[in-house]
PDB file of C-alpha atoms and ligand atoms in Angstrom:
ATOM      1  CA  MET A   1       9.132 276.128 254.349  1.00  0.00           C
ATOM      2  CA  ILE A   2       8.640 276.923 258.060  1.00  0.00           C
ATOM      3  CA  GLN A   3      11.139 274.888 260.054  1.00  0.00           C
ATOM      4  CA  PRO A   4       9.153 271.882 261.459  1.00  0.00           C
ATOM      5  CA  THR A   5       9.156 271.796 265.275  1.00  0.00           C
ATOM      6  CA  ALA A   6       6.730 269.073 266.330  1.00  0.00           C
ATOM      7  CA  PRO A   7       8.582 265.721 266.278  1.00  0.00           C
ATOM      8  CA  ILE A   8       7.602 262.640 264.326  1.00  0.00           C
ATOM      9  CA  LEU A   9       7.449 259.394 266.325  1.00  0.00           C
ATOM     10  CA  ILE A  10       8.656 256.225 264.582  1.00  0.00           C
ATOM     11  CA  THR A  11       8.287 252.996 266.547  1.00  0.00           C
ATOM     12  CA  GLY A  12      10.821 250.180 266.197  1.00  0.00           C
ATOM     13  CA  ALA A  13      13.381 252.415 264.471  1.00  0.00           C
ATOM     14  CA  SER A  14      16.715 251.093 265.736  1.00  0.00           C
ATOM     15  CA  GLN A  15      17.343 249.206 262.489  1.00  0.00           C
ATOM     16  CA  ARG A  16      16.419 248.641 258.865  1.00  0.00           C
ATOM     17  CA  ILE A  17      13.359 250.481 257.477  1.00  0.00           C
ATOM     18  CA  GLY A  18      12.478 252.450 260.612  1.00  0.00           C
ATOM     19  CA  LEU A  19      16.066 253.589 261.063  1.00  0.00           C
ATOM     20  CA  HIS A  20      16.321 254.620 257.407  1.00  0.00           C
ATOM     21  CA  CYS A  21      13.136 256.685 257.657  1.00  0.00           C
ATOM     22  CA  ALA A  22      14.329 258.316 260.887  1.00  0.00           C
ATOM     23  CA  GLU A  23      17.671 259.218 259.277  1.00  0.00           C
ATOM     24  CA  ARG A  24      15.955 260.672 256.188  1.00  0.00           C
ATOM     25  CA  LEU A  25      13.588 262.794 258.303  1.00  0.00           C
ATOM     26  CA  LEU A  26      16.574 264.089 260.284  1.00  0.00           C
ATOM     27  CA  ASP A  27      18.298 264.866 256.960  1.00  0.00           C
ATOM     28  CA  GLU A  28      15.388 267.234 256.280  1.00  0.00           C
ATOM     29  CA  GLY A  29      15.625 268.915 259.678  1.00  0.00           C
ATOM     30  CA  GLN A  30      12.528 267.131 261.006  1.00  0.00           C
ATOM     31  CA  PRO A  31      12.745 266.383 264.757  1.00  0.00           C
ATOM     32  CA  VAL A  32      12.345 262.661 265.461  1.00  0.00           C
ATOM     33  CA  ILE A  33      11.455 260.489 268.431  1.00  0.00           C
ATOM     34  CA  VAL A  34      12.145 256.763 267.988  1.00  0.00           C
ATOM     35  CA  SER A  35      11.243 253.760 270.089  1.00  0.00           C
ATOM     36  CA  TYR A  36      13.574 250.777 270.318  1.00  0.00           C
ATOM     37  CA  ARG A  37      13.446 247.426 272.045  1.00  0.00           C
ATOM     38  CA  THR A  38      17.078 246.350 271.705  1.00  0.00           C
ATOM     39  CA  SER A  39      19.860 248.871 272.184  1.00  0.00           C
ATOM     40  CA  ARG A  40      22.063 249.205 269.091  1.00  0.00           C
ATOM     41  CA  ASP A  41      24.953 251.386 267.920  1.00  0.00           C
ATOM     42  CA  SER A  42      22.517 253.107 265.563  1.00  0.00           C
ATOM     43  CA  LEU A  43      20.813 254.730 268.543  1.00  0.00           C
ATOM     44  CA  ALA A  44      23.937 256.673 269.491  1.00  0.00           C
ATOM     45  CA  ARG A  45      24.111 258.060 265.950  1.00  0.00           C
ATOM     46  CA  LEU A  46      20.454 259.082 266.097  1.00  0.00           C
ATOM     47  CA  ARG A  47      21.003 260.799 269.452  1.00  0.00           C
ATOM     48  CA  GLU A  48      24.046 262.614 268.056  1.00  0.00           C
ATOM     49  CA  ARG A  49      21.715 263.945 265.358  1.00  0.00           C
ATOM     50  CA  GLY A  50      19.240 265.196 267.975  1.00  0.00           C
ATOM     51  CA  ALA A  51      16.732 262.349 267.976  1.00  0.00           C
ATOM     52  CA  VAL A  52      15.050 261.288 271.221  1.00  0.00           C
ATOM     53  CA  THR A  53      15.298 257.520 271.736  1.00  0.00           C
ATOM     54  CA  LEU A  54      12.812 255.810 274.069  1.00  0.00           C
ATOM     55  CA  HIS A  55      12.837 252.154 275.070  1.00  0.00           C
ATOM     56  CA  ALA A  56       9.608 250.297 274.377  1.00  0.00           C
ATOM     57  CA  ASP A  57       8.517 246.680 274.546  1.00  0.00           C
ATOM     58  CA  PHE A  58       5.048 246.332 273.088  1.00  0.00           C
ATOM     59  CA  SER A  59       4.693 242.652 274.067  1.00  0.00           C
ATOM     60  CA  ALA A  60       2.178 243.537 276.767  1.00  0.00           C
ATOM     61  CA  ALA A  61      -0.343 246.304 277.453  1.00  0.00           C
ATOM     62  CA  THR A  62       1.693 247.416 280.461  1.00  0.00           C
ATOM     63  CA  GLY A  63       4.722 248.012 278.248  1.00  0.00           C
ATOM     64  CA  ILE A  64       2.683 249.939 275.706  1.00  0.00           C
ATOM     65  CA  LEU A  65       1.114 252.154 278.368  1.00  0.00           C
ATOM     66  CA  ALA A  66       4.507 252.721 279.996  1.00  0.00           C
ATOM     67  CA  PHE A  67       5.888 253.849 276.630  1.00  0.00           C
ATOM     68  CA  ILE A  68       2.969 256.259 276.165  1.00  0.00           C
ATOM     69  CA  ALA A  69       3.660 257.771 279.583  1.00  0.00           C
ATOM     70  CA  ALA A  70       7.370 258.124 278.775  1.00  0.00           C
ATOM     71  CA  LEU A  71       6.546 259.707 275.419  1.00  0.00           C
ATOM     72  CA  LYS A  72       4.329 262.306 277.076  1.00  0.00           C
ATOM     73  CA  GLN A  73       7.197 263.169 279.404  1.00  0.00           C
ATOM     74  CA  HIS A  74       9.218 264.144 276.336  1.00  0.00           C
ATOM     75  CA  THR A  75       6.714 266.015 274.197  1.00  0.00           C
ATOM     76  CA  SER A  76       3.295 267.610 274.278  1.00  0.00           C
ATOM     77  CA  VAL A  77       2.953 267.708 270.484  1.00  0.00           C
ATOM     78  CA  LEU A  78       3.587 265.362 267.564  1.00  0.00           C
ATOM     79  CA  ARG A  79       3.639 266.025 263.802  1.00  0.00           C
ATOM     80  CA  ALA A  80       3.019 262.345 263.075  1.00  0.00           C
ATOM     81  CA  ILE A  81       3.088 258.822 264.470  1.00  0.00           C
ATOM     82  CA  VAL A  82       4.579 256.052 262.306  1.00  0.00           C
ATOM     83  CA  HIS A  83       3.736 252.557 263.553  1.00  0.00           C
ATOM     84  CA  ASN A  84       6.678 250.585 262.170  1.00  0.00           C
ATOM     85  CA  ALA A  85       7.514 248.203 265.053  1.00  0.00           C
ATOM     86  CA  SER A  86       6.953 244.621 264.004  1.00  0.00           C
ATOM     87  CA  ASP A  87       7.996 241.031 264.490  1.00  0.00           C
ATOM     88  CA  TRP A  88       7.811 238.588 261.587  1.00  0.00           C
ATOM     89  CA  LEU A  89       7.092 235.362 263.436  1.00  0.00           C
ATOM     90  CA  PRO A  90       6.265 232.116 261.663  1.00  0.00           C
ATOM     91  CA  GLU A  91       4.051 229.464 263.217  1.00  0.00           C
ATOM     92  CA  THR A  92       6.181 227.336 265.529  1.00  0.00           C
ATOM     93  CA  PRO A  93       4.758 224.053 266.888  1.00  0.00           C
ATOM     94  CA  GLY A  94       3.977 224.387 270.597  1.00  0.00           C
ATOM     95  CA  GLU A  95       4.294 228.173 270.514  1.00  0.00           C
ATOM     96  CA  GLU A  96       1.097 229.017 268.647  1.00  0.00           C
ATOM     97  CA  VAL A  97      -0.602 230.864 271.500  1.00  0.00           C
ATOM     98  CA  GLU A  98       2.442 233.036 272.300  1.00  0.00           C
ATOM     99  CA  THR A  99       3.007 233.759 268.618  1.00  0.00           C
ATOM    100  CA  PHE A 100      -0.562 234.909 268.081  1.00  0.00           C
ATOM    101  CA  GLN A 101      -0.493 237.033 271.243  1.00  0.00           C
ATOM    102  CA  ARG A 102       2.825 238.684 270.238  1.00  0.00           C
ATOM    103  CA  MET A 103       1.602 239.436 266.727  1.00  0.00           C
ATOM    104  CA  PHE A 104      -1.650 240.918 268.042  1.00  0.00           C
ATOM    105  CA  GLU A 105       0.157 243.022 270.646  1.00  0.00           C
ATOM    106  CA  VAL A 106       2.807 244.591 268.408  1.00  0.00           C
ATOM    107  CA  HIS A 107       0.731 245.011 265.230  1.00  0.00           C
ATOM    108  CA  MET A 108      -2.695 245.867 266.691  1.00  0.00           C
ATOM    109  CA  LEU A 109      -2.756 246.585 270.436  1.00  0.00           C
ATOM    110  CA  ALA A 110       0.218 248.951 270.345  1.00  0.00           C
ATOM    111  CA  PRO A 111      -1.086 251.073 267.443  1.00  0.00           C
ATOM    112  CA  TYR A 112      -4.609 251.003 268.961  1.00  0.00           C
ATOM    113  CA  LEU A 113      -3.527 252.202 272.419  1.00  0.00           C
ATOM    114  CA  ILE A 114      -0.922 254.687 271.149  1.00  0.00           C
ATOM    115  CA  ASN A 115      -3.408 256.218 268.711  1.00  0.00           C
ATOM    116  CA  LEU A 116      -6.134 256.550 271.356  1.00  0.00           C
ATOM    117  CA  HIS A 117      -3.830 257.923 274.047  1.00  0.00           C
ATOM    118  CA  CYS A 118      -1.794 260.224 271.786  1.00  0.00           C
ATOM    119  CA  THR A 119      -4.551 261.835 269.729  1.00  0.00           C
ATOM    120  CA  GLU A 120      -4.221 264.925 271.952  1.00  0.00           C
ATOM    121  CA  LEU A 121      -0.556 265.300 270.938  1.00  0.00           C
ATOM    122  CA  LEU A 122      -1.554 265.454 267.255  1.00  0.00           C
ATOM    123  CA  GLN A 123      -4.466 267.902 267.674  1.00  0.00           C
ATOM    124  CA  HIS A 124      -2.431 271.146 267.523  1.00  0.00           C
ATOM    125  CA  GLY A 125      -4.092 272.705 264.505  1.00  0.00           C
ATOM    126  CA  GLY A 126      -1.290 271.961 262.059  1.00  0.00           C
ATOM    127  CA  PRO A 127      -0.857 269.028 259.673  1.00  0.00           C
ATOM    128  CA  ALA A 128      -1.046 265.732 261.573  1.00  0.00           C
ATOM    129  CA  ASP A 129      -0.692 262.124 260.428  1.00  0.00           C
ATOM    130  CA  ILE A 130      -0.832 258.571 261.681  1.00  0.00           C
ATOM    131  CA  ILE A 131       0.807 256.021 259.388  1.00  0.00           C
ATOM    132  CA  HIS A 132       0.522 252.267 259.870  1.00  0.00           C
ATOM    133  CA  ILE A 133       3.182 250.098 258.225  1.00  0.00           C
ATOM    134  CA  GLY A 134       1.340 246.971 257.152  1.00  0.00           C
ATOM    135  CA  ASP A 135       2.208 244.265 254.636  1.00  0.00           C
ATOM    136  CA  ASP A 136       1.061 243.403 251.118  1.00  0.00           C
ATOM    137  CA  VAL A 137       0.612 239.834 252.383  1.00  0.00           C
ATOM    138  CA  THR A 138      -2.783 240.822 253.859  1.00  0.00           C
ATOM    139  CA  ARG A 139      -4.063 240.708 250.256  1.00  0.00           C
ATOM    140  CA  VAL A 140      -3.556 236.928 249.999  1.00  0.00           C
ATOM    141  CA  GLY A 141      -2.692 235.564 253.442  1.00  0.00           C
ATOM    142  CA  SER A 142       0.358 233.511 254.366  1.00  0.00           C
ATOM    143  CA  LYS A 143       0.753 229.756 254.846  1.00  0.00           C
ATOM    144  CA  LYS A 144       3.780 230.139 257.128  1.00  0.00           C
ATOM    145  CA  HIS A 145       3.034 233.462 258.908  1.00  0.00           C
ATOM    146  CA  ILE A 146      -0.705 233.077 259.644  1.00  0.00           C
ATOM    147  CA  ALA A 147      -0.856 235.102 262.852  1.00  0.00           C
ATOM    148  CA  TYR A 148       1.481 237.736 261.399  1.00  0.00           C
ATOM    149  CA  ALA A 149      -0.682 238.218 258.295  1.00  0.00           C
ATOM    150  CA  ALA A 150      -3.918 238.247 260.321  1.00  0.00           C
ATOM    151  CA  SER A 151      -2.566 240.883 262.706  1.00  0.00           C
ATOM    152  CA  LYS A 152      -1.393 243.030 259.798  1.00  0.00           C
ATOM    153  CA  ALA A 153      -4.880 242.716 258.275  1.00  0.00           C
ATOM    154  CA  GLY A 154      -6.255 243.979 261.573  1.00  0.00           C
ATOM    155  CA  LEU A 155      -3.853 246.896 261.337  1.00  0.00           C
ATOM    156  CA  ASP A 156      -5.256 247.708 257.886  1.00  0.00           C
ATOM    157  CA  ASN A 157      -8.713 247.873 259.457  1.00  0.00           C
ATOM    158  CA  LEU A 158      -7.463 250.170 262.220  1.00  0.00           C
ATOM    159  CA  THR A 159      -6.425 252.539 259.410  1.00  0.00           C
ATOM    160  CA  LEU A 160     -10.050 252.774 258.251  1.00  0.00           C
ATOM    161  CA  SER A 161     -11.527 253.210 261.739  1.00  0.00           C
ATOM    162  CA  PHE A 162      -9.039 255.797 262.948  1.00  0.00           C
ATOM    163  CA  ALA A 163      -9.217 257.702 259.654  1.00  0.00           C
ATOM    164  CA  ALA A 164     -12.985 258.077 260.074  1.00  0.00           C
ATOM    165  CA  ARG A 165     -12.729 258.879 263.787  1.00  0.00           C
ATOM    166  CA  LEU A 166      -9.946 261.480 263.571  1.00  0.00           C
ATOM    167  CA  ALA A 167     -10.848 263.386 260.384  1.00  0.00           C
ATOM    168  CA  PRO A 168     -10.457 266.212 259.559  1.00  0.00           C
ATOM    169  CA  ALA A 169      -7.777 267.102 262.120  1.00  0.00           C
ATOM    170  CA  ILE A 170      -5.627 264.007 261.619  1.00  0.00           C
ATOM    171  CA  LYS A 171      -5.006 261.950 258.460  1.00  0.00           C
ATOM    172  CA  VAL A 172      -4.618 258.195 258.990  1.00  0.00           C
ATOM    173  CA  ASN A 173      -3.106 256.015 256.258  1.00  0.00           C
ATOM    174  CA  GLY A 174      -1.171 252.811 255.726  1.00  0.00           C
ATOM    175  CA  ILE A 175       1.779 251.603 253.697  1.00  0.00           C
ATOM    176  CA  ALA A 176       1.664 247.945 252.614  1.00  0.00           C
ATOM    177  CA  PRO A 177       5.118 246.864 251.477  1.00  0.00           C
ATOM    178  CA  ALA A 178       6.055 243.518 249.989  1.00  0.00           C
ATOM    179  CA  LEU A 179       9.733 242.532 249.928  1.00  0.00           C
ATOM    180  CA  ILE A 180      11.708 245.676 250.788  1.00  0.00           C
ATOM    181  CA  GLN A 181      14.955 244.322 252.139  1.00  0.00           C
ATOM    182  CA  PHE A 182      16.162 240.828 252.945  1.00  0.00           C
ATOM    183  CA  ASN A 183      17.282 239.736 256.376  1.00  0.00           C
ATOM    184  CA  GLU A 184      20.757 238.498 257.226  1.00  0.00           C
ATOM    185  CA  GLY A 185      20.701 234.776 256.666  1.00  0.00           C
ATOM    186  CA  ASP A 186      18.312 234.842 253.706  1.00  0.00           C
ATOM    187  CA  ASP A 187      20.173 232.475 251.385  1.00  0.00           C
ATOM    188  CA  GLU A 188      20.396 232.849 247.606  1.00  0.00           C
ATOM    189  CA  ALA A 189      17.663 230.298 246.939  1.00  0.00           C
ATOM    190  CA  TYR A 190      15.260 232.153 249.224  1.00  0.00           C
ATOM    191  CA  GLN A 191      16.180 235.479 247.687  1.00  0.00           C
ATOM    192  CA  LEU A 192      15.650 234.265 244.108  1.00  0.00           C
ATOM    193  CA  LYS A 193      12.279 232.760 245.089  1.00  0.00           C
ATOM    194  CA  ALA A 194      11.174 235.983 246.785  1.00  0.00           C
ATOM    195  CA  LEU A 195      12.321 238.195 243.892  1.00  0.00           C
ATOM    196  CA  ALA A 196      10.334 236.042 241.441  1.00  0.00           C
ATOM    197  CA  LYS A 197       7.111 236.801 243.324  1.00  0.00           C
ATOM    198  CA  SER A 198       6.843 240.358 241.923  1.00  0.00           C
ATOM    199  CA  ALA A 199       6.552 241.734 238.384  1.00  0.00           C
ATOM    200  CA  LEU A 200       9.472 244.125 238.981  1.00  0.00           C
ATOM    201  CA  GLY A 201      11.632 241.442 240.624  1.00  0.00           C
ATOM    202  CA  ILE A 202      13.877 243.680 242.742  1.00  0.00           C
ATOM    203  CA  GLU A 203      14.851 244.190 246.379  1.00  0.00           C
ATOM    204  CA  PRO A 204      14.183 247.978 246.403  1.00  0.00           C
ATOM    205  CA  GLY A 205      15.522 248.916 249.829  1.00  0.00           C
ATOM    206  CA  ALA A 206      14.054 251.151 252.524  1.00  0.00           C
ATOM    207  CA  GLU A 207      14.017 254.363 250.469  1.00  0.00           C
ATOM    208  CA  VAL A 208      10.798 253.290 248.713  1.00  0.00           C
ATOM    209  CA  VAL A 209       9.056 253.187 252.093  1.00  0.00           C
ATOM    210  CA  TYR A 210      10.424 256.632 252.955  1.00  0.00           C
ATOM    211  CA  GLN A 211       9.153 257.970 249.610  1.00  0.00           C
ATOM    212  CA  SER A 212       5.690 256.605 250.478  1.00  0.00           C
ATOM    213  CA  LEU A 213       5.890 258.115 253.964  1.00  0.00           C
ATOM    214  CA  ARG A 214       6.886 261.481 252.474  1.00  0.00           C
ATOM    215  CA  TYR A 215       3.929 261.360 250.062  1.00  0.00           C
ATOM    216  CA  LEU A 216       1.436 260.708 252.855  1.00  0.00           C
ATOM    217  CA  LEU A 217       2.909 263.409 255.092  1.00  0.00           C
ATOM    218  CA  ASP A 218       2.845 265.997 252.268  1.00  0.00           C
ATOM    219  CA  ASN A 219      -0.556 265.235 250.708  1.00  0.00           C
ATOM    220  CA  PRO A 220      -3.445 267.031 252.476  1.00  0.00           C
ATOM    221  CA  TYR A 221      -6.148 265.102 250.648  1.00  0.00           C
ATOM    222  CA  VAL A 222      -5.341 261.447 251.410  1.00  0.00           C
ATOM    223  CA  THR A 223      -6.791 259.571 254.403  1.00  0.00           C
ATOM    224  CA  GLY A 224      -8.080 256.067 255.041  1.00  0.00           C
ATOM    225  CA  THR A 225      -5.802 254.815 252.276  1.00  0.00           C
ATOM    226  CA  THR A 226      -3.181 252.066 252.297  1.00  0.00           C
ATOM    227  CA  LEU A 227      -0.452 252.499 249.694  1.00  0.00           C
ATOM    228  CA  SER A 228       0.666 249.281 248.016  1.00  0.00           C
ATOM    229  CA  VAL A 229       4.473 249.201 247.613  1.00  0.00           C
ATOM    230  CA  ASN A 230       4.807 245.670 246.298  1.00  0.00           C
ATOM    231  CA  GLY A 231       6.666 245.636 242.954  1.00  0.00           C
ATOM    232  CA  GLY A 232       3.521 244.371 241.236  1.00  0.00           C
ATOM    233  CA  ARG A 233       3.161 241.163 243.275  1.00  0.00           C
ATOM    234  CA  HIS A 234      -0.592 241.256 242.566  1.00  0.00           C
ATOM    235  CA  LEU A 235       0.159 240.788 238.866  1.00  0.00           C
ATOM    236  CA  ILE A 236       1.955 237.458 239.294  1.00  0.00           C
TER     237      ILE A 236
HETATM  238  N1  NDP B 301      11.578 244.207 255.495  1.00  0.00           N
HETATM  239  C1  NDP B 301      10.676 243.911 254.560  1.00  0.00           C
HETATM  240  O1  NDP B 301      11.019 243.456 253.450  1.00  0.00           O
HETATM  241  C2  NDP B 301       9.215 244.143 254.837  1.00  0.00           C
HETATM  242  C3  NDP B 301       8.807 244.877 255.961  1.00  0.00           C
HETATM  243  N2  NDP B 301       7.472 245.099 256.187  1.00  0.00           N
HETATM  244  C4  NDP B 301       7.068 245.896 257.342  1.00  0.00           C
HETATM  245  O2  NDP B 301       7.825 247.097 257.361  1.00  0.00           O
HETATM  246  C5  NDP B 301       8.139 247.458 258.726  1.00  0.00           C
HETATM  247  C6  NDP B 301       9.646 247.580 258.865  1.00  0.00           C
HETATM  248  O3  NDP B 301      10.223 246.330 258.457  1.00  0.00           O
HETATM  249  P1  NDP B 301      11.692 245.938 259.000  1.00  0.00           P
HETATM  250  O4  NDP B 301      12.542 247.142 259.039  1.00  0.00           O
HETATM  251  O5  NDP B 301      12.145 244.729 258.262  1.00  0.00           O
HETATM  252  O6  NDP B 301      11.328 245.548 260.500  1.00  0.00           O
HETATM  253  P2  NDP B 301      12.183 244.743 261.598  1.00  0.00           P
HETATM  254  O7  NDP B 301      11.904 243.298 261.474  1.00  0.00           O
HETATM  255  O8  NDP B 301      13.584 245.233 261.540  1.00  0.00           O
HETATM  256  O9  NDP B 301      11.443 245.259 262.937  1.00  0.00           O
HETATM  257  C7  NDP B 301      11.470 246.628 263.253  1.00  0.00           C
HETATM  258  C8  NDP B 301      11.661 246.769 264.713  1.00  0.00           C
HETATM  259  O10 NDP B 301      10.484 246.378 265.427  1.00  0.00           O
HETATM  260  C9  NDP B 301      10.908 246.124 266.752  1.00  0.00           C
HETATM  261  N3  NDP B 301       9.970 245.280 267.487  1.00  0.00           N
HETATM  262  C10 NDP B 301       9.584 244.038 267.181  1.00  0.00           C
HETATM  263  N4  NDP B 301       8.741 243.562 268.111  1.00  0.00           N
HETATM  264  C11 NDP B 301       8.610 244.535 269.051  1.00  0.00           C
HETATM  265  C12 NDP B 301       7.891 244.647 270.266  1.00  0.00           C
HETATM  266  N5  NDP B 301       7.136 243.651 270.719  1.00  0.00           N
HETATM  267  N6  NDP B 301       8.001 245.798 270.971  1.00  0.00           N
HETATM  268  C13 NDP B 301       8.767 246.813 270.517  1.00  0.00           C
HETATM  269  N7  NDP B 301       9.470 246.774 269.364  1.00  0.00           N
HETATM  270  C14 NDP B 301       9.396 245.640 268.650  1.00  0.00           C
HETATM  271  C15 NDP B 301      12.235 245.426 266.612  1.00  0.00           C
HETATM  272  O11 NDP B 301      13.022 245.764 267.735  1.00  0.00           O
HETATM  273  P3  NDP B 301      14.264 244.855 268.174  1.00  0.00           P
HETATM  274  O12 NDP B 301      15.169 244.850 266.986  1.00  0.00           O
HETATM  275  O13 NDP B 301      14.831 245.561 269.318  1.00  0.00           O
HETATM  276  O14 NDP B 301      13.714 243.508 268.473  1.00  0.00           O
HETATM  277  C16 NDP B 301      12.788 245.930 265.291  1.00  0.00           C
HETATM  278  O15 NDP B 301      13.957 246.701 265.416  1.00  0.00           O
HETATM  279  C17 NDP B 301       7.525 246.367 259.596  1.00  0.00           C
HETATM  280  O16 NDP B 301       6.252 246.784 260.075  1.00  0.00           O
HETATM  281  C18 NDP B 301       7.369 245.198 258.643  1.00  0.00           C
HETATM  282  O17 NDP B 301       6.325 244.315 259.041  1.00  0.00           O
HETATM  283  C19 NDP B 301       6.504 244.593 255.359  1.00  0.00           C
HETATM  284  C20 NDP B 301       6.863 243.854 254.258  1.00  0.00           C
HETATM  285  C21 NDP B 301       8.239 243.616 253.905  1.00  0.00           C
HETATM  286  N1  LIG B 302       8.886 242.883 260.919  1.00  0.00           N
HETATM  287  C1  LIG B 302       9.175 242.372 259.715  1.00  0.00           C
HETATM  288  N2  LIG B 302       8.191 242.075 258.855  1.00  0.00           N
HETATM  289  C2  LIG B 302       8.507 241.530 257.651  1.00  0.00           C
HETATM  290  C3  LIG B 302       9.823 241.293 257.284  1.00  0.00           C
HETATM  291  C4  LIG B 302      10.846 241.635 258.215  1.00  0.00           C
HETATM  292  O1  LIG B 302      12.050 241.460 257.944  1.00  0.00           O
HETATM  293  N3  LIG B 302      10.474 242.162 259.401  1.00  0.00           N
HETATM  294  N4  LIG B 302      10.155 240.763 256.073  1.00  0.00           N
HETATM  295  C5  LIG B 302       9.206 240.379 255.220  1.00  0.00           C
HETATM  296  C6  LIG B 302       9.661 239.712 253.939  1.00  0.00           C
HETATM  297  O2  LIG B 302      10.481 240.580 253.228  1.00  0.00           O
HETATM  298  C7  LIG B 302       8.558 239.294 252.986  1.00  0.00           C
HETATM  299  O3  LIG B 302       7.866 240.453 252.614  1.00  0.00           O
HETATM  300  C8  LIG B 302       9.135 238.649 251.739  1.00  0.00           C
HETATM  301  O4  LIG B 302       9.841 237.526 252.032  1.00  0.00           O
HETATM  302  C9  LIG B 302       7.763 240.562 255.525  1.00  0.00           C
HETATM  303  N5  LIG B 302       7.535 241.219 256.793  1.00  0.00           N
END
């Protein structure tokens, strides 16, 4: 295989799933650019492996546009853009407006503006992908994360619109995970309840998202599709 040169951008990749996917792409010799909001030790390891790390706060249009400008200072081409950055905010009394705005900004406005402003970086004649990381919860909604689920549903719709707009030069797809990995502080009762929500009943870990990412990057005949990676939650 010809050594890949155009980098893959992963947003929000200083920890957990985004970091795992960045590490696995680097394992394969794929150049990577990651965005981060909070500086972490993981970033030094990524930089040691050759990754470019760019600060980004997508909680306002100005921050998104500043990130786009910084990105274009670092590269004129991209192999793919993976929109992974996300906050999982529940409804909090008195903070409803801010919560909705933050969910809309990180899950919809950032992908929307980055896709529109970075199309030129993907139009180099070679394989090119945009991948939106959504959430299986858009299938049924969420009682406790209403704005989160709604914004992820909007992200699913962006997949359809951008796939139609950018074909055939650029494929645009989504990955809709359910439980992938717990957060620190998730107690045993919560974990047992969450595991019982899927037919397979496991906490799979970030590799299953990387496997889905790899499939979408490698398959030349898939666009406008959102892969469900949910352990069979729809069967329960
Ligand atoms: N983990 C799971 O089980 C599931 C995950 N998903 C989806 O998979 C993706 C990865 O999940 P996971 O690894 O748990 O994600 P995280 O909760 O770890 O979030 C990923 C990163 O997004 C960054 N981020 C959040 N808000 C902003 C913002 N406003 N501007 C810039 N960066 C921001 C965070 O940066 P910082 O740390 O600096 O704040 C964080 O490191 C997400 O899109 C998530 O919604 C879907 C279903 C299940
Ligand atoms: N940005 C994030 N989104 C989501 C997370 C997370 O940790 N960060 N976690 C979940 C849960 O795993 C849920 O799928 C099951 O409880 C959903 N989204």
